[in-house]
Amino acid sequence: MSEETRPIPELGEFILSQKRFIPEAIRNEIIPVFTAFKLAAKVITLELSHSNTWDMTSDFHQEPVVSVATQKLHEAFKNRCVVAGFATSEDDEFVQVDAALDKNLVAVVHPLDNFKGDGVEADTHTNVSAGTTLALYQRVSPVGGPVTAEDFLQKGDQMVAAAYVVYGSSTILVMTLGKQAGVHGFTLDGGLGVFYLSHRDIRIPPTTSAAPFSVDLGKRRHFSKELLAFVDDCQAKGRGLRYIGSVVADVHRNLLKGGLFLYPPTFTEKRPSVYLVFQCIPLAFLIENAGGEASTGDSRILGLEPENLDSRCSFFAGSSDLVGGVKAAVMQKA
């Protein structure tokens, strides 16, 4: 059968075709986890569109979309008993799934980015893209027993799979099953409710002079002089500034088109607002597997051992040569 006539695989079919990349101990667990995750993603897609409709037509208080997204992910993982436990950035502690302690996998999820804390919605109500991230690990605690914090605080190099969903003009799920499996994207067919393979073997393209950079220039007065010089150099070379405010959406664009995402330290923040465990590590896993690089400026993201679930970090990710340039600027300050 030729490539032209071969049916386009949906997500589950594609994972089955990639089973050689999945460790045998978890081979039968991966598809149920992704089935639960994609179901939650479809519901979140609907909730994001409905939330805008409610805003226009109702005077009643609308529950924050991030709360709804968190609830749907809870329901997907707990009701289907696909992981022994999971942690989300919206919960104070990890959640153990008592009926699934025979499972090898635990999940780490950031339900929805492009969201400001203290109950204030960000740009999702203005139709700006947002995203959900997922990381899967084999638990280090004994299978059959309770899950522990150490199950969720592993280095990124220990991850067995990662994914994100970006909600925009279409809903796209991008995933990897490890270093040898490549990075692949699946677009949701809204009519059929199916994620079909749309981006096979994503590789960050070679850097060109047009490759954009993504940074919040509203904070530039708080950047170090070395980092500010790097940003000014990007602009002097004609690099376009493309900053959405959703880490997932900005990383997704740069994954497909090339470029650099920067979340640098500033003098005004006690700590960055991006999560190491929930955002940076799973995105770094995808970026590296697509041929890019992700760093704090002085350390490789996937080599870091998180202290706790709330750990934060600076985040520079994208094309390797551009990340190398910003690393040199950061190290010059040090």
mmCIF file of C-alpha atoms in Angstrom:
data_model
loop_
_atom_site.group_PDB
_atom_site.id
_atom_site.type_symbol
_atom_site.label_atom_id
_atom_site.label_comp_id
_atom_site.label_asym_id
_atom_site.label_seq_id
_atom_site.Cartn_x
_atom_site.Cartn_y
_atom_site.Cartn_z
ATOM 1 C CA MET A 1 0.000 0.000 0.000
ATOM 2 C CA SER A 2 1.450 3.360 -1.011
ATOM 3 C CA GLU A 3 1.849 6.315 1.340
ATOM 4 C CA GLU A 4 -0.895 8.091 -0.630
ATOM 5 C CA THR A 5 -3.503 5.373 0.010
ATOM 6 C CA ARG A 6 -2.463 4.271 3.493
ATOM 7 C CA PRO A 7 -5.041 5.325 6.120
ATOM 8 C CA ILE A 8 -3.955 8.125 8.431
ATOM 9 C CA PRO A 9 -3.453 6.569 11.880
ATOM 10 C CA GLU A 10 -5.166 7.906 14.955
ATOM 11 C CA LEU A 11 -3.258 8.296 18.213
ATOM 12 C CA GLY A 12 -3.902 4.824 19.668
ATOM 13 C CA GLU A 13 -3.081 3.066 16.401
ATOM 14 C CA PHE A 14 0.130 5.037 16.093
ATOM 15 C CA ILE A 15 1.255 4.167 19.629
ATOM 16 C CA LEU A 16 0.644 0.473 18.857
ATOM 17 C CA SER A 17 2.938 0.813 15.854
ATOM 18 C CA GLN A 18 5.603 2.313 18.143
ATOM 19 C CA LYS A 19 5.450 -0.347 20.863
ATOM 20 C CA ARG A 20 9.043 -1.418 20.181
ATOM 21 C CA PHE A 21 10.135 1.843 21.826
ATOM 22 C CA ILE A 22 8.114 1.206 24.998
ATOM 23 C CA PRO A 23 9.685 -0.753 27.895
ATOM 24 C CA GLU A 24 7.988 -4.127 28.222
ATOM 25 C CA ALA A 25 6.917 -3.509 31.834
ATOM 26 C CA ILE A 26 4.691 -0.593 30.784
ATOM 27 C CA ARG A 27 3.809 -1.578 27.220
ATOM 28 C CA ASN A 28 0.207 -2.415 28.094
ATOM 29 C CA GLU A 29 -0.236 0.716 30.220
ATOM 30 C CA ILE A 30 0.766 3.482 27.808
ATOM 31 C CA ILE A 31 -2.279 3.406 25.508
ATOM 32 C CA PRO A 32 -4.842 3.526 28.364
ATOM 33 C CA VAL A 33 -3.028 6.559 29.807
ATOM 34 C CA PHE A 34 -3.047 8.386 26.486
ATOM 35 C CA THR A 35 -6.687 7.390 25.961
ATOM 36 C CA ALA A 36 -7.571 9.055 29.261
ATOM 37 C CA PHE A 37 -5.405 12.086 28.477
ATOM 38 C CA LYS A 38 -6.858 12.653 25.005
ATOM 39 C CA LEU A 39 -10.386 12.313 26.404
ATOM 40 C CA ALA A 40 -9.637 15.054 28.937
ATOM 41 C CA ALA A 41 -8.116 17.181 26.159
ATOM 42 C CA LYS A 42 -11.281 16.889 24.074
ATOM 43 C CA VAL A 43 -13.449 17.936 27.015
ATOM 44 C CA ILE A 44 -11.116 20.862 27.812
ATOM 45 C CA THR A 45 -11.353 21.946 24.163
ATOM 46 C CA LEU A 46 -15.137 22.106 24.506
ATOM 47 C CA GLU A 47 -14.944 23.883 27.856
ATOM 48 C CA LEU A 48 -12.653 26.570 26.440
ATOM 49 C CA SER A 49 -15.075 27.306 23.615
ATOM 50 C CA HIS A 50 -18.117 27.144 25.902
ATOM 51 C CA SER A 51 -16.554 29.463 28.471
ATOM 52 C CA ASN A 52 -16.474 32.281 25.934
ATOM 53 C CA THR A 53 -20.124 31.639 25.053
ATOM 54 C CA TRP A 54 -21.127 31.702 28.722
ATOM 55 C CA ASP A 55 -19.295 34.995 29.177
ATOM 56 C CA MET A 56 -21.426 36.556 26.450
ATOM 57 C CA THR A 57 -24.784 35.076 27.406
ATOM 58 C CA SER A 58 -24.851 34.619 31.171
ATOM 59 C CA ASP A 59 -24.636 36.825 34.233
ATOM 60 C CA PHE A 60 -23.834 33.855 36.451
ATOM 61 C CA HIS A 61 -20.357 33.340 37.888
ATOM 62 C CA GLN A 62 -18.375 31.007 35.665
ATOM 63 C CA GLU A 63 -15.969 28.585 37.312
ATOM 64 C CA PRO A 64 -12.386 29.349 36.194
ATOM 65 C CA VAL A 65 -11.485 27.250 33.175
ATOM 66 C CA VAL A 66 -8.285 26.042 34.830
ATOM 67 C CA SER A 67 -10.394 24.562 37.643
ATOM 68 C CA VAL A 68 -12.566 22.768 35.108
ATOM 69 C CA ALA A 69 -9.485 21.477 33.269
ATOM 70 C CA THR A 70 -8.025 20.174 36.523
ATOM 71 C CA GLN A 71 -11.296 18.455 37.392
ATOM 72 C CA LYS A 72 -11.501 16.741 33.990
ATOM 73 C CA LEU A 73 -7.943 15.439 34.294
ATOM 74 C CA HIS A 74 -8.711 14.156 37.793
ATOM 75 C CA GLU A 75 -11.737 12.326 36.454
ATOM 76 C CA ALA A 76 -9.840 10.889 33.496
ATOM 77 C CA PHE A 77 -7.003 9.437 35.555
ATOM 78 C CA LYS A 78 -8.969 8.368 38.641
ATOM 79 C CA ASN A 79 -12.094 6.951 37.015
ATOM 80 C CA ARG A 80 -10.150 4.949 34.448
ATOM 81 C CA CYS A 81 -7.514 3.744 36.966
ATOM 82 C CA VAL A 82 -4.707 4.074 34.406
ATOM 83 C CA VAL A 83 -1.934 5.347 36.714
ATOM 84 C CA ALA A 84 -0.968 4.564 40.296
ATOM 85 C CA GLY A 85 -0.962 8.263 41.071
ATOM 86 C CA PHE A 86 -0.771 11.699 39.531
ATOM 87 C CA ALA A 87 0.236 15.218 40.459
ATOM 88 C CA THR A 88 -1.045 18.492 39.039
ATOM 89 C CA SER A 89 0.169 22.046 39.504
ATOM 90 C CA GLU A 90 -3.248 22.979 40.903
ATOM 91 C CA ASP A 91 -3.152 20.501 43.799
ATOM 92 C CA ASP A 92 -1.182 20.889 47.005
ATOM 93 C CA GLU A 93 -0.207 17.202 47.056
ATOM 94 C CA PHE A 94 -0.032 14.299 44.641
ATOM 95 C CA VAL A 95 -3.088 12.056 44.303
ATOM 96 C CA GLN A 96 -2.878 8.314 44.855
ATOM 97 C CA VAL A 97 -5.277 6.113 42.871
ATOM 98 C CA ASP A 98 -5.935 3.308 45.338
ATOM 99 C CA ALA A 99 -7.615 1.080 42.766
ATOM 100 C CA ALA A 100 -4.589 1.290 40.450
ATOM 101 C CA LEU A 101 -1.634 0.608 42.747
ATOM 102 C CA ASP A 102 -0.786 -2.378 40.550
ATOM 103 C CA LYS A 103 0.190 0.069 37.796
ATOM 104 C CA ASN A 104 3.792 0.951 36.989
ATOM 105 C CA LEU A 105 3.160 4.512 35.818
ATOM 106 C CA VAL A 106 2.596 7.860 37.499
ATOM 107 C CA ALA A 107 1.611 11.067 35.704
ATOM 108 C CA VAL A 108 2.579 14.710 36.165
ATOM 109 C CA VAL A 109 0.208 17.245 34.599
ATOM 110 C CA HIS A 110 -0.047 21.011 34.162
ATOM 111 C CA PRO A 111 -3.784 21.383 33.444
ATOM 112 C CA LEU A 112 -3.771 24.726 31.651
ATOM 113 C CA ASP A 113 -1.171 27.393 31.079
ATOM 114 C CA ASN A 114 -1.736 31.002 30.024
ATOM 115 C CA PHE A 115 -3.473 31.401 33.373
ATOM 116 C CA LYS A 116 -2.741 33.916 36.104
ATOM 117 C CA GLY A 117 -2.952 32.940 39.727
ATOM 118 C CA ASP A 118 -5.276 34.209 42.432
ATOM 119 C CA GLY A 119 -8.333 33.143 40.476
ATOM 120 C CA VAL A 120 -7.743 35.571 37.613
ATOM 121 C CA GLU A 121 -8.172 34.173 34.132
ATOM 122 C CA ALA A 122 -5.580 35.123 31.558
ATOM 123 C CA ASP A 123 -5.933 35.209 27.784
ATOM 124 C CA THR A 124 -8.097 32.124 27.221
ATOM 125 C CA HIS A 125 -11.172 34.375 27.256
ATOM 126 C CA THR A 126 -9.788 36.370 24.345
ATOM 127 C CA ASN A 127 -9.263 33.278 22.157
ATOM 128 C CA VAL A 128 -5.503 33.238 22.713
ATOM 129 C CA SER A 129 -3.903 29.783 22.715
ATOM 130 C CA ALA A 130 -3.347 27.788 25.891
ATOM 131 C CA GLY A 131 -1.877 24.380 26.624
ATOM 132 C CA THR A 132 -1.771 21.269 28.812
ATOM 133 C CA THR A 133 1.387 19.256 29.533
ATOM 134 C CA LEU A 134 1.874 15.606 30.551
ATOM 135 C CA ALA A 135 4.883 13.623 31.783
ATOM 136 C CA LEU A 136 4.898 9.882 32.514
ATOM 137 C CA TYR A 137 7.380 8.074 34.744
ATOM 138 C CA GLN A 138 7.831 4.520 35.910
ATOM 139 C CA ARG A 139 7.365 4.669 39.650
ATOM 140 C CA VAL A 140 10.384 4.091 41.887
ATOM 141 C CA SER A 141 8.204 2.900 44.770
ATOM 142 C CA PRO A 142 7.294 -0.822 44.850
ATOM 143 C CA VAL A 143 4.411 -1.705 42.535
ATOM 144 C CA GLY A 144 1.408 -2.688 44.630
ATOM 145 C CA GLY A 145 2.314 -0.356 47.472
ATOM 146 C CA PRO A 146 1.553 3.332 48.016
ATOM 147 C CA VAL A 147 3.052 5.943 45.705
ATOM 148 C CA THR A 148 5.606 8.354 47.158
ATOM 149 C CA ALA A 149 6.808 11.879 46.419
ATOM 150 C CA GLU A 150 9.966 10.407 44.885
ATOM 151 C CA ASP A 151 7.849 8.888 42.107
ATOM 152 C CA PHE A 152 7.029 12.403 40.890
ATOM 153 C CA LEU A 153 10.385 14.086 41.550
ATOM 154 C CA GLN A 154 12.527 12.118 39.125
ATOM 155 C CA LYS A 155 14.982 13.663 36.706
ATOM 156 C CA GLY A 156 13.603 14.289 33.262
ATOM 157 C CA ASP A 157 16.050 11.765 31.830
ATOM 158 C CA GLN A 158 13.998 9.076 33.608
ATOM 159 C CA MET A 159 10.777 10.004 31.794
ATOM 160 C CA VAL A 160 9.188 7.351 29.590
ATOM 161 C CA ALA A 161 6.777 9.599 27.656
ATOM 162 C CA ALA A 162 5.720 13.219 27.420
ATOM 163 C CA ALA A 163 3.035 15.188 25.631
ATOM 164 C CA TYR A 164 1.372 18.542 25.381
ATOM 165 C CA VAL A 165 -1.907 19.733 23.943
ATOM 166 C CA VAL A 166 -2.147 23.194 22.434
ATOM 167 C CA TYR A 167 -5.638 24.681 22.148
ATOM 168 C CA GLY A 168 -5.825 27.222 19.352
ATOM 169 C CA SER A 169 -7.386 27.449 15.905
ATOM 170 C CA SER A 170 -7.211 23.660 16.127
ATOM 171 C CA THR A 171 -6.397 21.309 18.994
ATOM 172 C CA ILE A 172 -3.077 19.519 18.517
ATOM 173 C CA LEU A 173 -1.554 16.831 20.739
ATOM 174 C CA VAL A 174 2.225 16.445 20.435
ATOM 175 C CA MET A 175 3.874 13.429 22.055
ATOM 176 C CA THR A 176 7.009 11.322 22.315
ATOM 177 C CA LEU A 177 7.622 7.819 23.627
ATOM 178 C CA GLY A 178 11.305 8.394 24.229
ATOM 179 C CA LYS A 179 14.616 9.275 22.685
ATOM 180 C CA GLN A 180 14.443 6.791 19.812
ATOM 181 C CA ALA A 181 10.746 7.193 19.037
ATOM 182 C CA GLY A 182 10.707 10.748 17.705
ATOM 183 C CA VAL A 183 8.164 13.508 18.285
ATOM 184 C CA HIS A 184 4.786 13.370 16.551
ATOM 185 C CA GLY A 185 1.717 15.604 16.370
ATOM 186 C CA PHE A 186 -1.965 14.679 16.158
ATOM 187 C CA THR A 187 -4.725 17.104 15.200
ATOM 188 C CA LEU A 188 -8.217 16.716 16.633
ATOM 189 C CA ASP A 189 -10.948 16.166 14.065
ATOM 190 C CA GLY A 190 -13.749 17.975 15.864
ATOM 191 C CA GLY A 191 -16.479 16.225 13.897
ATOM 192 C CA LEU A 192 -15.260 12.710 14.606
ATOM 193 C CA GLY A 193 -13.606 13.395 17.963
ATOM 194 C CA VAL A 194 -10.420 11.655 16.823
ATOM 195 C CA PHE A 195 -6.774 12.733 17.026
ATOM 196 C CA TYR A 196 -5.243 11.913 13.631
ATOM 197 C CA LEU A 197 -1.512 11.921 12.880
ATOM 198 C CA SER A 198 -0.775 15.253 11.211
ATOM 199 C CA HIS A 199 2.895 15.945 12.026
ATOM 200 C CA ARG A 200 5.148 12.908 11.715
ATOM 201 C CA ASP A 201 8.671 12.967 13.142
ATOM 202 C CA ILE A 202 8.867 16.642 14.097
ATOM 203 C CA ARG A 203 12.389 18.067 14.010
ATOM 204 C CA ILE A 204 13.270 21.643 14.896
ATOM 205 C CA PRO A 205 14.409 23.128 11.566
ATOM 206 C CA PRO A 206 17.860 24.656 11.073
ATOM 207 C CA THR A 207 18.090 28.188 12.404
ATOM 208 C CA THR A 208 17.651 30.973 9.892
ATOM 209 C CA SER A 209 17.892 34.723 10.259
ATOM 210 C CA ALA A 210 14.094 34.792 10.392
ATOM 211 C CA ALA A 211 13.804 32.361 13.315
ATOM 212 C CA PRO A 212 11.802 34.212 16.001
ATOM 213 C CA PHE A 213 12.417 34.603 19.697
ATOM 214 C CA SER A 214 9.773 34.618 22.421
ATOM 215 C CA VAL A 215 10.199 36.687 25.570
ATOM 216 C CA ASP A 216 8.122 39.073 27.665
ATOM 217 C CA LEU A 217 9.781 42.378 26.809
ATOM 218 C CA GLY A 218 7.569 44.100 29.353
ATOM 219 C CA LYS A 219 10.110 42.863 31.893
ATOM 220 C CA ARG A 220 13.222 43.884 29.960
ATOM 221 C CA ARG A 221 14.126 46.647 32.400
ATOM 222 C CA HIS A 222 14.612 43.893 34.980
ATOM 223 C CA PHE A 223 16.902 41.717 32.812
ATOM 224 C CA SER A 224 20.617 41.482 33.492
ATOM 225 C CA LYS A 225 22.721 43.635 31.178
ATOM 226 C CA GLU A 226 24.179 40.505 29.557
ATOM 227 C CA LEU A 227 20.760 39.069 28.787
ATOM 228 C CA LEU A 228 19.520 42.446 27.603
ATOM 229 C CA ALA A 229 22.467 42.622 25.205
ATOM 230 C CA PHE A 230 21.493 39.187 23.839
ATOM 231 C CA VAL A 231 17.889 40.306 23.296
ATOM 232 C CA ASP A 232 19.028 43.528 21.625
ATOM 233 C CA ASP A 233 21.295 41.481 19.350
ATOM 234 C CA CYS A 234 18.344 39.283 18.333
ATOM 235 C CA GLN A 235 16.384 42.382 17.384
ATOM 236 C CA ALA A 236 19.344 43.947 15.592
ATOM 237 C CA LYS A 237 19.635 40.798 13.458
ATOM 238 C CA GLY A 238 16.009 41.158 12.455
ATOM 239 C CA ARG A 239 14.616 38.245 14.439
ATOM 240 C CA GLY A 240 10.883 38.609 14.878
ATOM 241 C CA LEU A 241 9.399 38.784 18.358
ATOM 242 C CA ARG A 242 6.588 36.244 18.763
ATOM 243 C CA TYR A 243 5.311 36.061 22.333
ATOM 244 C CA ILE A 244 1.906 34.544 23.109
ATOM 245 C CA GLY A 245 2.242 34.156 26.863
ATOM 246 C CA SER A 246 1.399 30.456 26.782
ATOM 247 C CA VAL A 247 4.590 28.450 27.268
ATOM 248 C CA VAL A 248 3.080 25.509 25.374
ATOM 249 C CA ALA A 249 1.934 27.633 22.427
ATOM 250 C CA ASP A 250 5.251 29.490 22.157
ATOM 251 C CA VAL A 251 7.253 26.256 22.377
ATOM 252 C CA HIS A 252 4.940 24.584 19.840
ATOM 253 C CA ARG A 253 5.511 27.318 17.267
ATOM 254 C CA ASN A 254 9.266 27.181 17.748
ATOM 255 C CA LEU A 255 9.229 23.384 17.563
ATOM 256 C CA LEU A 256 7.679 23.600 14.101
ATOM 257 C CA LYS A 257 9.352 26.759 12.802
ATOM 258 C CA GLY A 258 12.578 27.057 14.789
ATOM 259 C CA GLY A 259 13.354 29.779 17.274
ATOM 260 C CA LEU A 260 13.949 30.410 20.958
ATOM 261 C CA PHE A 261 11.729 30.690 24.034
ATOM 262 C CA LEU A 262 13.124 32.663 26.974
ATOM 263 C CA TYR A 263 11.844 32.865 30.528
ATOM 264 C CA PRO A 264 14.826 34.536 32.198
ATOM 265 C CA PRO A 265 15.380 35.475 35.820
ATOM 266 C CA THR A 266 14.614 39.062 36.762
ATOM 267 C CA PHE A 267 15.602 41.226 39.681
ATOM 268 C CA THR A 268 12.001 41.644 40.830
ATOM 269 C CA GLU A 269 10.872 38.009 41.027
ATOM 270 C CA LYS A 270 11.847 35.946 44.033
ATOM 271 C CA ARG A 271 11.495 32.924 41.764
ATOM 272 C CA PRO A 272 10.307 32.357 38.179
ATOM 273 C CA SER A 273 6.669 31.509 37.588
ATOM 274 C CA VAL A 274 7.312 28.505 35.331
ATOM 275 C CA TYR A 275 7.221 25.100 37.006
ATOM 276 C CA LEU A 276 10.224 22.815 36.669
ATOM 277 C CA VAL A 277 8.260 19.589 37.240
ATOM 278 C CA PHE A 278 4.997 20.421 35.482
ATOM 279 C CA GLN A 279 6.138 22.540 32.524
ATOM 280 C CA CYS A 280 9.860 22.734 31.868
ATOM 281 C CA ILE A 281 10.812 19.060 32.228
ATOM 282 C CA PRO A 282 8.122 17.563 29.934
ATOM 283 C CA LEU A 283 8.613 20.315 27.348
ATOM 284 C CA ALA A 284 12.390 19.848 27.503
ATOM 285 C CA PHE A 285 11.935 16.109 26.871
ATOM 286 C CA LEU A 286 9.957 16.849 23.722
ATOM 287 C CA ILE A 287 12.336 19.583 22.586
ATOM 288 C CA GLU A 288 15.463 17.452 22.990
ATOM 289 C CA ASN A 289 13.829 14.523 21.205
ATOM 290 C CA ALA A 290 13.062 16.897 18.327
ATOM 291 C CA GLY A 291 16.715 17.942 18.072
ATOM 292 C CA GLY A 292 16.618 21.067 20.219
ATOM 293 C CA GLU A 293 17.918 22.057 23.629
ATOM 294 C CA ALA A 294 16.466 23.250 26.944
ATOM 295 C CA SER A 295 18.440 24.863 29.753
ATOM 296 C CA THR A 296 18.155 27.035 32.850
ATOM 297 C CA GLY A 297 21.085 29.011 31.480
ATOM 298 C CA ASP A 298 23.693 27.052 33.380
ATOM 299 C CA SER A 299 22.147 23.569 33.650
ATOM 300 C CA ARG A 300 20.444 21.132 31.311
ATOM 301 C CA ILE A 301 16.764 20.904 32.305
ATOM 302 C CA LEU A 302 16.533 17.107 32.019
ATOM 303 C CA GLY A 303 19.526 16.653 34.311
ATOM 304 C CA LEU A 304 17.953 18.534 37.214
ATOM 305 C CA GLU A 305 16.597 16.716 40.256
ATOM 306 C CA PRO A 306 13.540 18.640 41.543
ATOM 307 C CA GLU A 307 13.455 19.472 45.237
ATOM 308 C CA ASN A 308 9.661 19.519 45.388
ATOM 309 C CA LEU A 309 6.609 19.713 43.151
ATOM 310 C CA ASP A 310 6.548 23.508 43.419
ATOM 311 C CA SER A 311 10.138 23.961 42.175
ATOM 312 C CA ARG A 312 10.548 26.775 39.629
ATOM 313 C CA CYS A 313 13.342 27.635 37.218
ATOM 314 C CA SER A 314 14.448 29.887 34.405
ATOM 315 C CA PHE A 315 13.729 28.334 31.019
ATOM 316 C CA PHE A 316 15.523 28.761 27.706
ATOM 317 C CA ALA A 317 14.398 26.330 25.010
ATOM 318 C CA GLY A 318 14.387 25.865 21.265
ATOM 319 C CA SER A 319 16.980 25.641 18.512
ATOM 320 C CA SER A 320 20.292 24.438 19.940
ATOM 321 C CA ASP A 321 22.451 27.229 18.546
ATOM 322 C CA LEU A 322 20.117 29.926 19.873
ATOM 323 C CA VAL A 323 19.971 28.282 23.297
ATOM 324 C CA GLY A 324 23.764 28.141 23.184
ATOM 325 C CA GLY A 325 23.854 31.884 22.580
ATOM 326 C CA VAL A 326 21.642 32.728 25.537
ATOM 327 C CA LYS A 327 23.583 30.287 27.745
ATOM 328 C CA ALA A 328 26.774 32.141 26.883
ATOM 329 C CA ALA A 329 25.114 35.416 27.881
ATOM 330 C CA VAL A 330 23.896 34.018 31.188
ATOM 331 C CA MET A 331 27.245 32.400 31.983
ATOM 332 C CA GLN A 332 29.025 35.667 31.174
ATOM 333 C CA LYS A 333 27.072 37.269 34.023
ATOM 334 C CA ALA A 334 28.077 34.426 36.340
#
